[in-house]
Coordinates of C-alpha atoms in Angstrom, one line a residue:
M15 CA 20.4 -9.2 -16.1
L16 CA 17.1 -9.3 -14.2
L17 CA 16.0 -5.7 -13.5
A18 CA 12.4 -5.9 -12.4
L19 CA 9.4 -8.2 -11.5
L20 CA 6.2 -6.3 -12.4
P21 CA 2.9 -7.5 -10.9
Y22 CA -0.3 -7.6 -13.0
A23 CA -3.0 -6.9 -10.4
T24 CA -5.8 -8.5 -12.4
T25 CA -4.2 -11.7 -13.6
L26 CA -1.7 -12.8 -10.9
A27 CA 1.1 -12.6 -13.4
L28 CA 4.7 -11.5 -13.1
V29 CA 6.4 -9.8 -16.1
V30 CA 10.2 -10.6 -15.9
V31 CA 12.0 -7.6 -17.4
G32 CA 15.7 -7.7 -18.3
L33 CA 18.4 -5.6 -20.0
D34 CA 19.1 -6.1 -23.7
T35 CA 22.9 -6.4 -23.3
A36 CA 23.5 -6.8 -27.0
S37 CA 22.3 -3.4 -28.0
A38 CA 22.1 -1.5 -24.7
T39 CA 24.5 1.2 -23.6
A40 CA 25.0 3.0 -20.4
A41 CA 23.5 6.1 -21.9
N42 CA 20.7 4.2 -23.7
P43 CA 19.6 1.1 -21.7
K44 CA 17.0 -1.1 -23.5
L45 CA 14.5 -3.2 -21.6
V46 CA 13.2 -6.4 -23.1
L47 CA 10.5 -8.8 -22.0
K48 CA 12.1 -12.0 -20.7
D49 CA 9.1 -13.9 -19.5
R50 CA 5.6 -13.7 -18.1
N51 CA 4.7 -16.1 -15.3
Y52 CA 1.2 -16.9 -14.0
Y53 CA 0.3 -18.0 -10.5
A54 CA -2.9 -19.1 -8.9
Y55 CA -3.9 -17.5 -5.6
G56 CA -4.6 -20.0 -2.9
Y57 CA -2.3 -22.6 -4.4
E58 CA -2.1 -25.7 -2.3
G59 CA 0.4 -27.7 -4.3
G60 CA 0.2 -30.2 -7.1
V61 CA -1.8 -30.3 -10.3
T62 CA -5.1 -32.0 -11.1
E63 CA -5.9 -32.6 -14.8
G64 CA -3.5 -29.8 -15.8
V65 CA -4.9 -27.3 -13.3
P66 CA -3.0 -26.2 -10.2
N67 CA -4.7 -27.2 -7.0
G68 CA -6.1 -24.1 -5.3
Y69 CA -8.6 -21.4 -6.2
A70 CA -8.2 -19.3 -9.3
Y71 CA -6.4 -16.8 -11.5
G72 CA -7.4 -13.2 -11.8
M73 CA -9.6 -11.2 -9.4
G74 CA -6.8 -8.9 -8.3
G75 CA -4.7 -11.8 -7.3
L76 CA -1.3 -10.0 -7.1
E77 CA -1.8 -6.4 -6.0
K78 CA 1.6 -5.7 -4.2
V79 CA 4.8 -7.7 -4.1
T80 CA 8.0 -7.7 -1.9
Y81 CA 11.2 -9.7 -2.4
D82 CA 13.3 -11.4 0.2
F83 CA 16.8 -11.2 -1.3
K84 CA 18.3 -13.4 1.4
E85 CA 16.0 -16.4 1.0
K86 CA 15.2 -15.6 -2.7
I87 CA 11.4 -15.7 -2.2
L88 CA 8.9 -13.3 -3.6
Y89 CA 5.7 -12.6 -1.6
G90 CA 2.5 -11.2 -3.2
V91 CA -0.7 -10.2 -1.6
S92 CA -4.2 -10.8 -2.9
E93 CA -7.4 -8.9 -2.7
Q94 CA -9.0 -12.2 -2.1
G95 CA -7.2 -12.6 1.2
F96 CA -4.2 -14.7 0.3
I97 CA -0.4 -14.3 0.5
T98 CA 1.4 -16.0 -2.4
L99 CA 5.0 -17.3 -2.1
I100 CA 7.1 -17.8 -5.3
D101 CA 10.5 -19.5 -5.2
Y102 CA 13.3 -17.6 -7.1
G103 CA 16.1 -19.8 -5.8
N104 CA 16.8 -21.0 -9.3
G105 CA 16.3 -17.8 -11.2
P106 CA 13.4 -15.6 -12.4
V107 CA 12.2 -17.7 -15.4
D108 CA 9.5 -20.2 -14.6
A109 CA 9.9 -19.8 -10.9
P110 CA 7.8 -22.4 -9.1
Q111 CA 4.9 -21.3 -6.8
L112 CA 5.3 -22.7 -3.3
P113 CA 2.4 -24.8 -1.8
I114 CA 2.2 -22.4 1.2
V115 CA -1.2 -20.8 1.8
I116 CA -1.5 -17.8 4.2
T117 CA -5.1 -16.4 4.4
D118 CA -7.0 -13.7 6.1
K119 CA -10.7 -13.1 6.3
N120 CA -10.0 -9.4 5.4
T121 CA -8.5 -7.9 2.3
Y122 CA -4.7 -7.7 2.1
T123 CA -3.5 -4.2 1.0
D124 CA 0.3 -4.3 1.2
I125 CA 3.2 -6.5 2.2
S126 CA 6.9 -5.8 3.0
V127 CA 9.8 -8.0 4.1
C128 CA 13.0 -7.1 6.0
S129 CA 15.4 -9.7 4.6
K130 CA 18.3 -9.2 7.0
Q131 CA 16.0 -9.4 10.0
G132 CA 13.8 -12.2 8.7
I133 CA 10.6 -10.2 9.4
L134 CA 7.5 -10.1 7.2
F135 CA 4.7 -7.5 7.5
A136 CA 1.3 -7.8 5.9
A137 CA -1.4 -5.1 6.2
T138 CA -5.2 -5.8 6.0
K139 CA -8.2 -3.5 6.0
A140 CA -11.4 -4.5 7.8
D141 CA -13.9 -1.7 6.9
P142 CA -15.8 -0.3 8.8
N143 CA -13.4 -1.2 11.6
P144 CA -9.7 -0.3 12.0
G145 CA -7.2 -2.3 10.0
S146 CA -4.3 -4.5 11.2
V147 CA -0.7 -5.5 10.5
A148 CA 0.3 -9.1 10.9
I149 CA 4.0 -9.6 11.8
Y150 CA 5.6 -12.9 10.7
K151 CA 8.9 -14.7 11.0
A152 CA 9.7 -14.8 7.2
A153 CA 10.0 -18.0 5.3
T154 CA 13.3 -19.8 5.6
R155 CA 15.1 -22.5 3.7
S156 CA 16.3 -25.9 5.0
G157 CA 18.0 -27.5 2.1
D158 CA 15.4 -28.0 -0.6
I159 CA 12.6 -27.3 1.8
V160 CA 11.0 -23.8 2.3
N161 CA 9.5 -23.4 5.8
A162 CA 6.3 -21.4 5.9
P163 CA 6.2 -18.0 7.6
E164 CA 5.2 -18.1 11.3
L165 CA 2.9 -15.5 12.8
I166 CA 4.4 -13.6 15.7
H167 CA 2.1 -10.6 16.4
T168 CA -1.1 -9.0 15.0
V169 CA -1.5 -5.3 15.9
T170 CA -4.3 -2.9 15.2
V171 CA -3.6 0.3 13.2
G172 CA -5.8 3.0 11.7
Y173 CA -8.6 2.7 9.2
G174 CA -7.8 1.2 5.8
P175 CA -4.0 0.7 5.9
D176 CA -2.9 1.1 2.3
Y177 CA 0.9 1.2 2.3
I178 CA 3.6 0.1 4.7
K179 CA 7.4 0.7 4.8
A180 CA 10.0 0.0 7.4
N181 CA 13.1 2.1 8.2
K182 CA 16.5 0.8 7.2
D183 CA 17.2 -1.3 10.3
C184 CA 13.6 -2.6 10.4
S185 CA 13.0 -1.2 13.9
I186 CA 10.0 0.9 13.0
L187 CA 7.2 0.2 10.5
A188 CA 5.3 3.2 9.1
V189 CA 1.8 2.7 7.9
A190 CA -0.3 5.0 5.7
N191 CA -3.9 4.6 6.8
E192 CA -6.0 5.8 3.9
G193 CA -9.3 5.9 5.8
E194 CA -11.2 5.7 2.5
G195 CA -14.9 6.5 2.7
Y196 CA -17.7 4.5 1.3
Y197 CA -21.5 4.6 1.1
D198 CA -23.7 2.1 2.9
D199 CA -27.3 1.8 1.8
D200 CA -28.5 1.4 5.4
V201 CA -26.4 4.0 7.3
G202 CA -25.3 6.3 4.5
L203 CA -21.8 7.8 4.1
I204 CA -19.1 6.3 6.3
N205 CA -15.9 8.3 6.1
P206 CA -13.3 7.4 8.8
P207 CA -10.2 9.5 9.5
G208 CA -6.9 9.1 7.6
S209 CA -3.8 8.8 9.8
V210 CA -0.3 7.3 10.1
S211 CA 0.6 4.5 12.4
L212 CA 4.2 4.0 13.7
I213 CA 4.8 0.4 14.9
K214 CA 8.0 0.2 16.9
G215 CA 9.8 -3.1 17.6
P216 CA 11.3 -5.4 18.6
F217 CA 9.2 -7.6 16.4
S218 CA 10.7 -11.1 16.7
D219 CA 9.9 -11.8 20.4
P220 CA 6.4 -13.3 20.7
N221 CA 6.3 -12.3 24.4
T222 CA 7.0 -8.6 23.7
P223 CA 4.3 -7.0 21.6
P224 CA 5.5 -4.0 19.6
N225 CA 4.3 -0.5 20.5
V226 CA 1.8 1.2 18.1
S227 CA 1.2 4.9 18.0
E228 CA -1.3 6.8 15.9
V229 CA -0.3 10.0 14.3
A230 CA -3.4 12.1 13.9
F231 CA -3.8 15.1 11.5
P232 CA -4.7 18.1 13.6
W233 CA -5.7 20.7 11.1
T234 CA -9.2 22.3 10.4
D235 CA -10.9 22.9 7.1
D236 CA -10.2 26.6 7.3
E237 CA -6.5 26.0 8.0
L238 CA -6.0 23.6 5.1
L239 CA -8.0 25.7 2.6
A240 CA -5.8 28.7 3.6
K241 CA -2.8 26.6 2.7
G242 CA -4.3 25.6 -0.7
V243 CA -4.9 22.0 0.2
H244 CA -7.7 20.4 -1.7
L245 CA -10.6 19.0 0.4
P246 CA -12.7 16.8 -1.8
L247 CA -15.7 16.5 0.6
S248 CA -15.3 19.2 3.2
E249 CA -17.9 20.0 5.9
N250 CA -19.5 22.7 3.8
A251 CA -19.6 20.3 0.8
L252 CA -21.3 17.6 2.9
E253 CA -24.0 20.1 3.8
Y254 CA -24.5 21.2 0.2
W255 CA -24.9 17.7 -1.2
D256 CA -27.0 16.5 1.8
E257 CA -29.4 19.5 1.9
H258 CA -29.3 21.6 -1.2
S259 CA -28.2 19.5 -4.2
D260 CA -30.5 18.0 -6.8
I261 CA -29.8 14.5 -5.4
A262 CA -30.2 15.4 -1.7
D263 CA -33.3 13.3 -1.3
D264 CA -31.3 10.2 -2.4
L265 CA -28.4 10.8 0.0
N266 CA -27.8 10.2 3.6
F267 CA -24.8 12.2 4.9
S268 CA -26.2 12.8 8.4
G269 CA -23.9 10.4 10.2
A270 CA -20.8 11.7 8.4
R271 CA -21.8 15.3 9.2
A272 CA -22.4 14.6 12.9
S273 CA -19.0 12.9 13.3
Y274 CA -17.1 15.1 10.9
A275 CA -13.4 15.8 11.4
T276 CA -11.1 17.3 8.8
A277 CA -8.9 14.2 9.0
S278 CA -11.8 12.2 7.4
V279 CA -11.1 13.9 4.1
L280 CA -7.3 13.4 4.3
E281 CA -6.4 10.1 2.7
P282 CA -2.7 8.9 3.0
E283 CA -1.8 6.5 0.2
W284 CA 1.9 6.3 0.2
L285 CA 4.9 7.3 2.3
V286 CA 8.7 7.5 2.3
W287 CA 11.3 7.9 5.0
S288 CA 13.7 10.9 5.0
A289 CA 17.4 10.1 4.5
D290 CA 18.1 10.7 8.2
E291 CA 15.0 8.7 9.2
K292 CA 13.8 11.5 11.5
Y293 CA 10.7 12.1 9.3
V294 CA 8.1 10.2 7.3
L295 CA 6.7 12.0 4.3
V296 CA 3.2 11.0 3.5
S297 CA 1.4 11.5 0.2
L298 CA -2.3 12.4 0.2
Q299 CA -3.3 11.7 -3.3
E300 CA -6.9 12.9 -3.3
N301 CA -5.8 16.1 -1.5
A302 CA -2.7 16.8 -3.7
A303 CA -0.7 17.3 -0.5
L304 CA 2.2 16.0 1.5
V305 CA 2.4 15.6 5.3
K306 CA 5.6 15.7 7.3
V307 CA 5.6 13.4 10.3
N308 CA 8.1 13.8 13.1
V309 CA 9.0 10.2 14.1
E310 CA 10.4 11.1 17.5
S311 CA 7.6 13.3 18.7
E312 CA 5.0 11.2 16.7
E313 CA 3.3 14.3 15.4
A314 CA 2.3 15.6 12.1
E315 CA 4.4 18.8 11.9
D316 CA 3.2 20.3 8.7
I317 CA 1.3 19.8 5.5
Y318 CA 2.2 21.1 2.0
R319 CA 0.1 21.5 -1.0
Q320 CA 1.5 20.0 -4.2
V321 CA 1.7 22.4 -7.1
S322 CA -1.0 21.7 -9.6
F323 CA 0.1 20.9 -13.1
S324 CA -1.8 21.2 -16.4
W325 CA -1.5 18.5 -19.0
S326 CA -3.0 20.7 -21.7
I327 CA -1.8 20.4 -25.3
S328 CA 0.3 23.5 -25.0
T329 CA 2.0 22.2 -21.8
R330 CA 2.8 18.9 -23.5
L331 CA 4.2 20.6 -26.5
S332 CA 6.3 22.9 -24.3
I333 CA 7.8 19.9 -22.5
R334 CA 8.5 18.0 -25.7
H335 CA 10.2 21.1 -27.1
S336 CA 12.4 21.5 -24.0
Q337 CA 13.6 17.9 -24.4
H338 CA 15.1 18.5 -27.8

């Protein structure tokens, strides 16, 4: 039984993991390595002197994957600006790579397919500008032929979209915009705001663009610090490093300080829909916090700090003892 396809981000490899039915039990399942498949990003079909025609292996070629169970096609996104398609119509072992190349000048960050609706979403970041989500008609089969995805819409979202997830009927796509900061030698620190985008369909009609709403984070530094939320580079911290630290002469935080908003140090990286789909819960990894977004009102209702946890030796021993 095939249980999982695990991407290797640095080698464009898929590890095929299955259940060891000979020795596994319901209480003690055992996973075994079935196969490891390698695929070149930018594959254009065919082989020349034993090398697939295309670009290369590695270089973060397979960062995220999504599986279309209806068409039996696996999609993977590449940091190099490629979407890779792999045909699992004949099973998981040695699945052939399809000679379909989808590229973007920017960096793909996530991909998600709605199999029943035949819709494919792919997010890209375009620092220092806002990112985007491309909406495709997913690949389809015509006998032995796989027809390439067809672009329907491209919509602008927040800065640095890092994770996307649709609700159950694929009528709304939620996007976690990380807004990750970076340092430019010419202009100094650039730290755009984190946010959540809600993209509401229909998606399949090229004449009807989907509606995009941006959910901003309304809190101030003082409000979040009072809640116990970690702020890795708060307004006071920017001032300290820029004016009073030992490396102040080598830093340029003036632009980031002039445009500072608390949302610039809140970085959404992952999200999940609530069971009733009234809310989206958004994880802020760097802040050790969770944001609750009301989908109907399109507002961030609340933010919760996550309890800090020590992985000291005494804690690990305590956990190990409690498991026996």
